[in-house]
JSON list of C-alpha atoms in Angstrom, two decimals:
[
{"chain": "A", "resi": 1, "resn": "UNK", "atom": "CA", "xyz": [91.84, 80.28, 128.28]},
{"chain": "A", "resi": 2, "resn": "UNK", "atom": "CA", "xyz": [94.99, 82.30, 126.47]},
{"chain": "A", "resi": 3, "resn": "UNK", "atom": "CA", "xyz": [97.46, 83.73, 128.08]},
{"chain": "A", "resi": 4, "resn": "UNK", "atom": "CA", "xyz": [99.21, 86.25, 126.21]},
{"chain": "A", "resi": 5, "resn": "UNK", "atom": "CA", "xyz": [102.03, 88.80, 127.94]},
{"chain": "A", "resi": 6, "resn": "UNK", "atom": "CA", "xyz": [104.02, 91.67, 126.96]},
{"chain": "A", "resi": 7, "resn": "UNK", "atom": "CA", "xyz": [106.83, 93.08, 128.04]},
{"chain": "A", "resi": 8, "resn": "UNK", "atom": "CA", "xyz": [108.05, 96.34, 126.79]},
{"chain": "A", "resi": 9, "resn": "UNK", "atom": "CA", "xyz": [108.84, 99.79, 128.36]},
{"chain": "A", "resi": 10, "resn": "UNK", "atom": "CA", "xyz": [106.67, 102.75, 128.26]},
{"chain": "A", "resi": 11, "resn": "UNK", "atom": "CA", "xyz": [109.33, 105.07, 125.75]},
{"chain": "A", "resi": 12, "resn": "UNK", "atom": "CA", "xyz": [109.27, 102.86, 123.08]},
{"chain": "A", "resi": 13, "resn": "UNK", "atom": "CA", "xyz": [108.22, 103.21, 120.44]},
{"chain": "A", "resi": 14, "resn": "UNK", "atom": "CA", "xyz": [108.63, 99.04, 119.38]},
{"chain": "A", "resi": 15, "resn": "UNK", "atom": "CA", "xyz": [106.08, 98.21, 122.17]},
{"chain": "A", "resi": 16, "resn": "UNK", "atom": "CA", "xyz": [103.45, 100.91, 120.85]},
{"chain": "A", "resi": 17, "resn": "UNK", "atom": "CA", "xyz": [103.67, 98.62, 117.92]},
{"chain": "A", "resi": 18, "resn": "UNK", "atom": "CA", "xyz": [102.68, 95.41, 119.24]},
{"chain": "A", "resi": 19, "resn": "UNK", "atom": "CA", "xyz": [100.72, 96.91, 122.07]},
{"chain": "A", "resi": 20, "resn": "UNK", "atom": "CA", "xyz": [98.81, 98.02, 119.41]},
{"chain": "A", "resi": 21, "resn": "UNK", "atom": "CA", "xyz": [98.28, 95.27, 116.87]},
{"chain": "A", "resi": 22, "resn": "UNK", "atom": "CA", "xyz": [96.37, 93.63, 120.44]},
{"chain": "A", "resi": 23, "resn": "UNK", "atom": "CA", "xyz": [94.95, 96.31, 120.21]},
{"chain": "A", "resi": 24, "resn": "UNK", "atom": "CA", "xyz": [93.34, 97.11, 117.30]},
{"chain": "A", "resi": 25, "resn": "UNK", "atom": "CA", "xyz": [92.69, 92.87, 117.25]},
{"chain": "A", "resi": 26, "resn": "UNK", "atom": "CA", "xyz": [90.18, 93.23, 120.13]},
{"chain": "A", "resi": 27, "resn": "UNK", "atom": "CA", "xyz": [92.76, 90.82, 121.86]},
{"chain": "A", "resi": 28, "resn": "UNK", "atom": "CA", "xyz": [93.23, 90.74, 126.21]},
{"chain": "A", "resi": 29, "resn": "UNK", "atom": "CA", "xyz": [97.32, 90.23, 127.59]},
{"chain": "A", "resi": 30, "resn": "UNK", "atom": "CA", "xyz": [98.70, 92.06, 130.13]},
{"chain": "A", "resi": 31, "resn": "UNK", "atom": "CA", "xyz": [101.44, 94.51, 129.91]},
{"chain": "A", "resi": 32, "resn": "UNK", "atom": "CA", "xyz": [105.36, 94.74, 131.70]},
{"chain": "A", "resi": 33, "resn": "UNK", "atom": "CA", "xyz": [106.92, 97.74, 132.34]},
{"chain": "A", "resi": 34, "resn": "UNK", "atom": "CA", "xyz": [110.32, 96.49, 132.09]},
{"chain": "A", "resi": 35, "resn": "UNK", "atom": "CA", "xyz": [113.46, 98.85, 132.79]},
{"chain": "A", "resi": 36, "resn": "UNK", "atom": "CA", "xyz": [116.00, 98.53, 130.65]},
{"chain": "A", "resi": 37, "resn": "UNK", "atom": "CA", "xyz": [118.59, 100.13, 132.39]},
{"chain": "A", "resi": 38, "resn": "UNK", "atom": "CA", "xyz": [118.48, 96.98, 134.72]},
{"chain": "A", "resi": 39, "resn": "UNK", "atom": "CA", "xyz": [117.00, 94.68, 132.87]},
{"chain": "A", "resi": 40, "resn": "UNK", "atom": "CA", "xyz": [114.84, 91.46, 134.69]},
{"chain": "A", "resi": 41, "resn": "UNK", "atom": "CA", "xyz": [115.09, 88.24, 135.13]},
{"chain": "A", "resi": 42, "resn": "UNK", "atom": "CA", "xyz": [111.64, 87.79, 133.29]},
{"chain": "A", "resi": 43, "resn": "UNK", "atom": "CA", "xyz": [113.12, 89.17, 130.05]},
{"chain": "A", "resi": 44, "resn": "UNK", "atom": "CA", "xyz": [116.42, 87.98, 130.27]},
{"chain": "A", "resi": 45, "resn": "UNK", "atom": "CA", "xyz": [114.78, 84.69, 129.85]},
{"chain": "A", "resi": 46, "resn": "UNK", "atom": "CA", "xyz": [112.33, 85.64, 127.21]},
{"chain": "A", "resi": 47, "resn": "UNK", "atom": "CA", "xyz": [114.67, 87.15, 124.86]},
{"chain": "A", "resi": 48, "resn": "UNK", "atom": "CA", "xyz": [118.61, 85.98, 125.26]},
{"chain": "A", "resi": 49, "resn": "UNK", "atom": "CA", "xyz": [119.68, 86.37, 122.55]},
{"chain": "A", "resi": 50, "resn": "UNK", "atom": "CA", "xyz": [119.22, 90.60, 122.45]},
{"chain": "A", "resi": 51, "resn": "UNK", "atom": "CA", "xyz": [118.20, 91.10, 125.85]},
{"chain": "A", "resi": 52, "resn": "UNK", "atom": "CA", "xyz": [115.30, 93.71, 124.37]},
{"chain": "A", "resi": 53, "resn": "UNK", "atom": "CA", "xyz": [112.24, 94.73, 124.11]},
{"chain": "A", "resi": 54, "resn": "UNK", "atom": "CA", "xyz": [109.41, 94.15, 123.13]},
{"chain": "A", "resi": 55, "resn": "UNK", "atom": "CA", "xyz": [108.73, 90.42, 124.41]},
{"chain": "A", "resi": 56, "resn": "UNK", "atom": "CA", "xyz": [104.75, 88.75, 123.18]},
{"chain": "A", "resi": 57, "resn": "UNK", "atom": "CA", "xyz": [103.97, 85.68, 125.36]},
{"chain": "A", "resi": 58, "resn": "UNK", "atom": "CA", "xyz": [101.85, 83.49, 123.84]},
{"chain": "A", "resi": 59, "resn": "UNK", "atom": "CA", "xyz": [100.49, 80.30, 126.48]},
{"chain": "A", "resi": 60, "resn": "UNK", "atom": "CA", "xyz": [104.12, 79.86, 127.21]},
{"chain": "A", "resi": 61, "resn": "UNK", "atom": "CA", "xyz": [106.01, 80.76, 124.61]},
{"chain": "A", "resi": 62, "resn": "UNK", "atom": "CA", "xyz": [108.05, 83.62, 124.08]},
{"chain": "A", "resi": 63, "resn": "UNK", "atom": "CA", "xyz": [108.52, 85.75, 120.48]},
{"chain": "A", "resi": 64, "resn": "UNK", "atom": "CA", "xyz": [111.32, 88.82, 119.62]},
{"chain": "A", "resi": 65, "resn": "UNK", "atom": "CA", "xyz": [111.84, 90.94, 117.33]},
{"chain": "A", "resi": 66, "resn": "UNK", "atom": "CA", "xyz": [108.72, 93.67, 117.12]},
{"chain": "A", "resi": 67, "resn": "UNK", "atom": "CA", "xyz": [108.46, 92.92, 113.17]},
{"chain": "A", "resi": 68, "resn": "UNK", "atom": "CA", "xyz": [108.49, 89.18, 113.83]},
{"chain": "A", "resi": 69, "resn": "UNK", "atom": "CA", "xyz": [105.72, 89.84, 116.50]},
{"chain": "A", "resi": 70, "resn": "UNK", "atom": "CA", "xyz": [103.80, 91.94, 114.48]},
{"chain": "A", "resi": 71, "resn": "UNK", "atom": "CA", "xyz": [103.52, 88.98, 111.88]},
{"chain": "A", "resi": 72, "resn": "UNK", "atom": "CA", "xyz": [102.66, 86.61, 114.92]},
{"chain": "A", "resi": 73, "resn": "UNK", "atom": "CA", "xyz": [99.78, 89.02, 115.72]},
{"chain": "A", "resi": 74, "resn": "UNK", "atom": "CA", "xyz": [98.28, 89.08, 112.10]},
{"chain": "A", "resi": 75, "resn": "UNK", "atom": "CA", "xyz": [98.67, 84.90, 111.25]},
{"chain": "A", "resi": 76, "resn": "UNK", "atom": "CA", "xyz": [97.72, 83.95, 115.16]},
{"chain": "A", "resi": 77, "resn": "UNK", "atom": "CA", "xyz": [95.08, 85.93, 114.82]},
{"chain": "A", "resi": 78, "resn": "UNK", "atom": "CA", "xyz": [93.54, 86.60, 111.79]},
{"chain": "A", "resi": 79, "resn": "UNK", "atom": "CA", "xyz": [90.43, 88.36, 113.03]},
{"chain": "A", "resi": 80, "resn": "UNK", "atom": "CA", "xyz": [90.58, 92.44, 111.83]},
{"chain": "A", "resi": 81, "resn": "UNK", "atom": "CA", "xyz": [93.89, 92.08, 109.56]},
{"chain": "A", "resi": 82, "resn": "UNK", "atom": "CA", "xyz": [96.17, 94.20, 108.81]},
{"chain": "A", "resi": 83, "resn": "UNK", "atom": "CA", "xyz": [98.00, 92.60, 106.05]},
{"chain": "A", "resi": 84, "resn": "UNK", "atom": "CA", "xyz": [95.91, 93.55, 102.56]},
{"chain": "A", "resi": 85, "resn": "UNK", "atom": "CA", "xyz": [94.36, 89.62, 101.26]},
{"chain": "A", "resi": 86, "resn": "UNK", "atom": "CA", "xyz": [95.79, 90.39, 98.32]},
{"chain": "A", "resi": 87, "resn": "UNK", "atom": "CA", "xyz": [99.65, 88.28, 98.17]},
{"chain": "A", "resi": 88, "resn": "UNK", "atom": "CA", "xyz": [100.78, 90.94, 96.04]},
{"chain": "A", "resi": 89, "resn": "UNK", "atom": "CA", "xyz": [99.82, 94.02, 98.52]},
{"chain": "A", "resi": 90, "resn": "UNK", "atom": "CA", "xyz": [100.42, 91.53, 101.60]},
{"chain": "A", "resi": 91, "resn": "UNK", "atom": "CA", "xyz": [104.68, 91.52, 99.92]},
{"chain": "A", "resi": 92, "resn": "UNK", "atom": "CA", "xyz": [104.20, 95.05, 99.11]},
{"chain": "A", "resi": 93, "resn": "UNK", "atom": "CA", "xyz": [103.32, 95.29, 102.60]},
{"chain": "A", "resi": 94, "resn": "UNK", "atom": "CA", "xyz": [106.42, 93.96, 104.20]},
{"chain": "A", "resi": 95, "resn": "UNK", "atom": "CA", "xyz": [109.15, 95.74, 101.92]},
{"chain": "A", "resi": 96, "resn": "UNK", "atom": "CA", "xyz": [108.20, 98.44, 102.86]},
{"chain": "A", "resi": 97, "resn": "UNK", "atom": "CA", "xyz": [108.06, 97.06, 107.11]},
{"chain": "A", "resi": 98, "resn": "UNK", "atom": "CA", "xyz": [111.79, 96.18, 107.06]},
{"chain": "A", "resi": 99, "resn": "UNK", "atom": "CA", "xyz": [112.21, 99.68, 104.58]},
{"chain": "A", "resi": 100, "resn": "UNK", "atom": "CA", "xyz": [111.16, 101.46, 107.77]},
{"chain": "A", "resi": 101, "resn": "UNK", "atom": "CA", "xyz": [112.76, 98.85, 110.04]},
{"chain": "A", "resi": 102, "resn": "UNK", "atom": "CA", "xyz": [115.81, 98.97, 108.34]},
{"chain": "A", "resi": 103, "resn": "UNK", "atom": "CA", "xyz": [116.44, 103.31, 108.05]},
{"chain": "A", "resi": 104, "resn": "UNK", "atom": "CA", "xyz": [115.48, 102.98, 111.63]},
{"chain": "A", "resi": 105, "resn": "UNK", "atom": "CA", "xyz": [118.99, 103.75, 113.23]},
{"chain": "A", "resi": 106, "resn": "UNK", "atom": "CA", "xyz": [119.49, 106.85, 110.20]},
{"chain": "A", "resi": 107, "resn": "UNK", "atom": "CA", "xyz": [116.69, 108.44, 112.86]},
{"chain": "A", "resi": 108, "resn": "UNK", "atom": "CA", "xyz": [118.18, 107.83, 115.90]},
{"chain": "A", "resi": 109, "resn": "UNK", "atom": "CA", "xyz": [122.31, 108.54, 114.38]},
{"chain": "A", "resi": 110, "resn": "UNK", "atom": "CA", "xyz": [121.41, 112.11, 114.07]},
{"chain": "A", "resi": 111, "resn": "UNK", "atom": "CA", "xyz": [120.04, 112.18, 117.32]},
{"chain": "A", "resi": 112, "resn": "UNK", "atom": "CA", "xyz": [122.60, 110.88, 118.95]},
{"chain": "A", "resi": 113, "resn": "UNK", "atom": "CA", "xyz": [125.50, 112.89, 116.66]},
{"chain": "A", "resi": 114, "resn": "UNK", "atom": "CA", "xyz": [127.00, 115.97, 118.02]},
{"chain": "A", "resi": 115, "resn": "UNK", "atom": "CA", "xyz": [126.06, 119.14, 116.69]},
{"chain": "A", "resi": 116, "resn": "UNK", "atom": "CA", "xyz": [128.89, 119.35, 113.83]},
{"chain": "A", "resi": 117, "resn": "UNK", "atom": "CA", "xyz": [127.14, 116.03, 112.57]},
{"chain": "A", "resi": 118, "resn": "UNK", "atom": "CA", "xyz": [124.01, 117.15, 112.88]},
{"chain": "A", "resi": 119, "resn": "UNK", "atom": "CA", "xyz": [123.33, 118.31, 109.17]},
{"chain": "A", "resi": 120, "resn": "UNK", "atom": "CA", "xyz": [124.94, 115.00, 107.61]},
{"chain": "A", "resi": 121, "resn": "UNK", "atom": "CA", "xyz": [121.93, 112.64, 109.99]},
{"chain": "A", "resi": 122, "resn": "UNK", "atom": "CA", "xyz": [119.26, 115.38, 109.71]},
{"chain": "A", "resi": 123, "resn": "UNK", "atom": "CA", "xyz": [119.83, 115.28, 105.89]},
{"chain": "A", "resi": 124, "resn": "UNK", "atom": "CA", "xyz": [119.94, 111.56, 105.41]},
{"chain": "A", "resi": 125, "resn": "UNK", "atom": "CA", "xyz": [116.70, 111.50, 107.60]},
{"chain": "A", "resi": 126, "resn": "UNK", "atom": "CA", "xyz": [115.62, 113.66, 104.94]},
{"chain": "A", "resi": 127, "resn": "UNK", "atom": "CA", "xyz": [115.98, 111.55, 101.98]},
{"chain": "A", "resi": 128, "resn": "UNK", "atom": "CA", "xyz": [113.68, 108.74, 103.50]},
{"chain": "A", "resi": 129, "resn": "UNK", "atom": "CA", "xyz": [111.22, 110.50, 104.82]},
{"chain": "A", "resi": 130, "resn": "UNK", "atom": "CA", "xyz": [111.66, 111.42, 101.05]},
{"chain": "A", "resi": 131, "resn": "UNK", "atom": "CA", "xyz": [111.44, 108.00, 98.82]},
{"chain": "A", "resi": 132, "resn": "UNK", "atom": "CA", "xyz": [108.23, 107.49, 102.28]},
{"chain": "A", "resi": 133, "resn": "UNK", "atom": "CA", "xyz": [106.54, 110.82, 100.38]},
{"chain": "A", "resi": 134, "resn": "UNK", "atom": "CA", "xyz": [107.45, 109.56, 96.64]},
{"chain": "A", "resi": 135, "resn": "UNK", "atom": "CA", "xyz": [106.59, 105.68, 96.57]},
{"chain": "A", "resi": 136, "resn": "UNK", "atom": "CA", "xyz": [104.74, 104.61, 99.03]},
{"chain": "A", "resi": 137, "resn": "UNK", "atom": "CA", "xyz": [102.00, 106.71, 100.59]},
{"chain": "A", "resi": 138, "resn": "UNK", "atom": "CA", "xyz": [99.22, 107.25, 98.34]},
{"chain": "A", "resi": 139, "resn": "UNK", "atom": "CA", "xyz": [96.56, 109.45, 98.17]},
{"chain": "A", "resi": 140, "resn": "UNK", "atom": "CA", "xyz": [94.62, 107.55, 101.02]},
{"chain": "A", "resi": 141, "resn": "UNK", "atom": "CA", "xyz": [94.04, 107.90, 104.62]},
{"chain": "A", "resi": 142, "resn": "UNK", "atom": "CA", "xyz": [96.48, 105.28, 105.82]},
{"chain": "A", "resi": 143, "resn": "UNK", "atom": "CA", "xyz": [99.85, 103.09, 103.78]},
{"chain": "A", "resi": 144, "resn": "UNK", "atom": "CA", "xyz": [97.48, 100.79, 101.23]},
{"chain": "A", "resi": 145, "resn": "UNK", "atom": "CA", "xyz": [93.85, 102.12, 101.37]},
{"chain": "A", "resi": 146, "resn": "UNK", "atom": "CA", "xyz": [91.40, 103.49, 103.91]},
{"chain": "A", "resi": 147, "resn": "UNK", "atom": "CA", "xyz": [92.04, 101.53, 107.34]},
{"chain": "A", "resi": 148, "resn": "UNK", "atom": "CA", "xyz": [94.59, 101.53, 109.66]},
{"chain": "A", "resi": 149, "resn": "UNK", "atom": "CA", "xyz": [97.25, 98.99, 108.72]},
{"chain": "A", "resi": 150, "resn": "UNK", "atom": "CA", "xyz": [100.46, 97.44, 109.81]},
{"chain": "A", "resi": 151, "resn": "UNK", "atom": "CA", "xyz": [103.36, 99.66, 107.78]},
{"chain": "A", "resi": 152, "resn": "UNK", "atom": "CA", "xyz": [101.43, 102.56, 110.34]},
{"chain": "A", "resi": 153, "resn": "UNK", "atom": "CA", "xyz": [102.10, 100.75, 113.35]},
{"chain": "A", "resi": 154, "resn": "UNK", "atom": "CA", "xyz": [105.49, 100.14, 112.13]},
{"chain": "A", "resi": 155, "resn": "UNK", "atom": "CA", "xyz": [105.85, 104.33, 110.91]},
{"chain": "A", "resi": 156, "resn": "UNK", "atom": "CA", "xyz": [104.81, 105.62, 113.56]},
{"chain": "A", "resi": 157, "resn": "UNK", "atom": "CA", "xyz": [107.59, 106.50, 115.02]},
{"chain": "A", "resi": 158, "resn": "UNK", "atom": "CA", "xyz": [107.22, 109.34, 113.15]},
{"chain": "A", "resi": 159, "resn": "UNK", "atom": "CA", "xyz": [105.66, 110.91, 116.51]},
{"chain": "A", "resi": 160, "resn": "UNK", "atom": "CA", "xyz": [108.39, 110.03, 118.62]},
{"chain": "A", "resi": 161, "resn": "UNK", "atom": "CA", "xyz": [110.67, 111.62, 115.58]},
{"chain": "A", "resi": 162, "resn": "UNK", "atom": "CA", "xyz": [108.29, 114.42, 116.00]},
{"chain": "A", "resi": 163, "resn": "UNK", "atom": "CA", "xyz": [109.02, 114.68, 120.25]},
{"chain": "A", "resi": 164, "resn": "UNK", "atom": "CA", "xyz": [112.83, 114.32, 119.74]},
{"chain": "A", "resi": 165, "resn": "UNK", "atom": "CA", "xyz": [112.67, 117.32, 117.20]},
{"chain": "A", "resi": 166, "resn": "UNK", "atom": "CA", "xyz": [111.04, 119.04, 119.57]},
{"chain": "A", "resi": 167, "resn": "UNK", "atom": "CA", "xyz": [113.27, 117.97, 122.78]},
{"chain": "A", "resi": 168, "resn": "UNK", "atom": "CA", "xyz": [116.63, 118.90, 121.39]},
{"chain": "A", "resi": 169, "resn": "UNK", "atom": "CA", "xyz": [115.91, 121.18, 117.79]},
{"chain": "A", "resi": 170, "resn": "UNK", "atom": "CA", "xyz": [116.25, 119.13, 115.10]},
{"chain": "A", "resi": 171, "resn": "UNK", "atom": "CA", "xyz": [115.32, 120.74, 112.21]},
{"chain": "A", "resi": 172, "resn": "UNK", "atom": "CA", "xyz": [113.59, 117.84, 109.93]},
{"chain": "A", "resi": 173, "resn": "UNK", "atom": "CA", "xyz": [110.18, 119.66, 110.34]},
{"chain": "A", "resi": 174, "resn": "UNK", "atom": "CA", "xyz": [107.56, 116.77, 110.00]},
{"chain": "A", "resi": 175, "resn": "UNK", "atom": "CA", "xyz": [104.80, 119.00, 111.97]},
{"chain": "A", "resi": 176, "resn": "UNK", "atom": "CA", "xyz": [105.69, 121.71, 109.10]},
{"chain": "A", "resi": 177, "resn": "UNK", "atom": "CA", "xyz": [102.70, 120.55, 105.98]},
{"chain": "A", "resi": 178, "resn": "UNK", "atom": "CA", "xyz": [104.53, 122.10, 103.53]},
{"chain": "A", "resi": 179, "resn": "UNK", "atom": "CA", "xyz": [107.58, 119.83, 104.30]},
{"chain": "A", "resi": 180, "resn": "UNK", "atom": "CA", "xyz": [106.17, 115.62, 103.02]},
{"chain": "A", "resi": 181, "resn": "UNK", "atom": "CA", "xyz": [101.81, 116.84, 103.18]},
{"chain": "A", "resi": 182, "resn": "UNK", "atom": "CA", "xyz": [101.00, 113.26, 102.61]},
{"chain": "A", "resi": 183, "resn": "UNK", "atom": "CA", "xyz": [103.17, 111.57, 105.02]},
{"chain": "A", "resi": 184, "resn": "UNK", "atom": "CA", "xyz": [101.95, 115.63, 107.61]},
{"chain": "A", "resi": 185, "resn": "UNK", "atom": "CA", "xyz": [98.48, 114.13, 106.53]},
{"chain": "A", "resi": 186, "resn": "UNK", "atom": "CA", "xyz": [98.85, 110.43, 107.32]},
{"chain": "A", "resi": 187, "resn": "UNK", "atom": "CA", "xyz": [100.38, 111.77, 110.47]},
{"chain": "A", "resi": 188, "resn": "UNK", "atom": "CA", "xyz": [97.23, 112.86, 111.26]},
{"chain": "A", "resi": 189, "resn": "UNK", "atom": "CA", "xyz": [94.69, 110.90, 110.59]},
{"chain": "A", "resi": 190, "resn": "UNK", "atom": "CA", "xyz": [96.68, 108.04, 112.30]},
{"chain": "A", "resi": 191, "resn": "UNK", "atom": "CA", "xyz": [96.36, 110.18, 115.59]},
{"chain": "A", "resi": 192, "resn": "UNK", "atom": "CA", "xyz": [93.14, 110.39, 115.00]},
{"chain": "A", "resi": 193, "resn": "UNK", "atom": "CA", "xyz": [92.58, 107.05, 115.22]},
{"chain": "A", "resi": 194, "resn": "UNK", "atom": "CA", "xyz": [91.10, 106.26, 119.63]},
{"chain": "A", "resi": 195, "resn": "UNK", "atom": "CA", "xyz": [92.90, 102.86, 120.15]},
{"chain": "A", "resi": 196, "resn": "UNK", "atom": "CA", "xyz": [96.35, 104.90, 118.33]},
{"chain": "A", "resi": 197, "resn": "UNK", "atom": "CA", "xyz": [95.42, 108.16, 120.49]},
{"chain": "A", "resi": 198, "resn": "UNK", "atom": "CA", "xyz": [94.77, 106.50, 123.92]},
{"chain": "A", "resi": 199, "resn": "UNK", "atom": "CA", "xyz": [97.36, 104.91, 123.68]},
{"chain": "A", "resi": 200, "resn": "UNK", "atom": "CA", "xyz": [100.10, 106.73, 123.05]},
{"chain": "A", "resi": 201, "resn": "UNK", "atom": "CA", "xyz": [102.87, 107.53, 125.48]},
{"chain": "A", "resi": 202, "resn": "UNK", "atom": "CA", "xyz": [102.66, 110.71, 126.94]},
{"chain": "A", "resi": 203, "resn": "UNK", "atom": "CA", "xyz": [104.23, 113.68, 125.54]},
{"chain": "A", "resi": 204, "resn": "UNK", "atom": "CA", "xyz": [105.41, 116.06, 127.75]},
{"chain": "A", "resi": 205, "resn": "UNK", "atom": "CA", "xyz": [107.60, 112.83, 129.84]},
{"chain": "A", "resi": 206, "resn": "UNK", "atom": "CA", "xyz": [108.41, 112.03, 126.18]},
{"chain": "A", "resi": 207, "resn": "UNK", "atom": "CA", "xyz": [110.36, 114.64, 126.05]},
{"chain": "A", "resi": 208, "resn": "UNK", "atom": "CA", "xyz": [111.98, 114.46, 129.39]},
{"chain": "A", "resi": 209, "resn": "UNK", "atom": "CA", "xyz": [112.94, 110.83, 128.53]},
{"chain": "A", "resi": 210, "resn": "UNK", "atom": "CA", "xyz": [114.86, 112.11, 124.94]},
{"chain": "A", "resi": 211, "resn": "UNK", "atom": "CA", "xyz": [115.78, 115.20, 127.53]},
{"chain": "A", "resi": 212, "resn": "UNK", "atom": "CA", "xyz": [117.36, 112.92, 128.96]},
{"chain": "A", "resi": 213, "resn": "UNK", "atom": "CA", "xyz": [118.71, 110.16, 127.18]},
{"chain": "A", "resi": 214, "resn": "UNK", "atom": "CA", "xyz": [121.04, 112.95, 125.08]},
{"chain": "A", "resi": 215, "resn": "UNK", "atom": "CA", "xyz": [123.16, 113.27, 127.65]},
{"chain": "A", "resi": 216, "resn": "UNK", "atom": "CA", "xyz": [124.46, 110.25, 126.92]},
{"chain": "A", "resi": 217, "resn": "UNK", "atom": "CA", "xyz": [125.60, 111.19, 123.80]},
{"chain": "A", "resi": 218, "resn": "UNK", "atom": "CA", "xyz": [127.19, 114.58, 124.33]}
]
């Protein structure tokens, strides 16, 4: 019998994308919550290079970095595929996954920025969202079609960003449909998927987490 474990942190979008992928593929796993302020020996042993969550442990063998883990899940359990069958479409999906991961620090910069620097950071965040709105999303419910895939799981940090906006008063306003209508519609469709909706972190708890975390940067 296969043994699958996930070391994660409840408030991390990177942990959630791995959890969602496994659940969408109906892969049983054990979830292990870690304390990022007092990291466990299991985490340090499983990811000695970066010492970060998430880590997938499959039959005793650890895999680190969430995007790498998603690829591993897709290759190891090809049932209920989360990448397109067509090679070109898979390449396009990987392009956007890398784009989103590479631009992730832009949004965290807005979260960390002092008040006088926030306007610049927010503008950079808006530019990234505009790129996704104009070039990544079509007219389907999800990226690349009407079935949820890896790009959707990676972009799910938008939920965290919405909560972050509300928690600390950022003015990206993704919640307002007129700013980014395609992304807004996508976010609504994404959250309606039962497997996603039932495995989102509690919004109030996440807001408290962001407010607490913000104190370390101001």
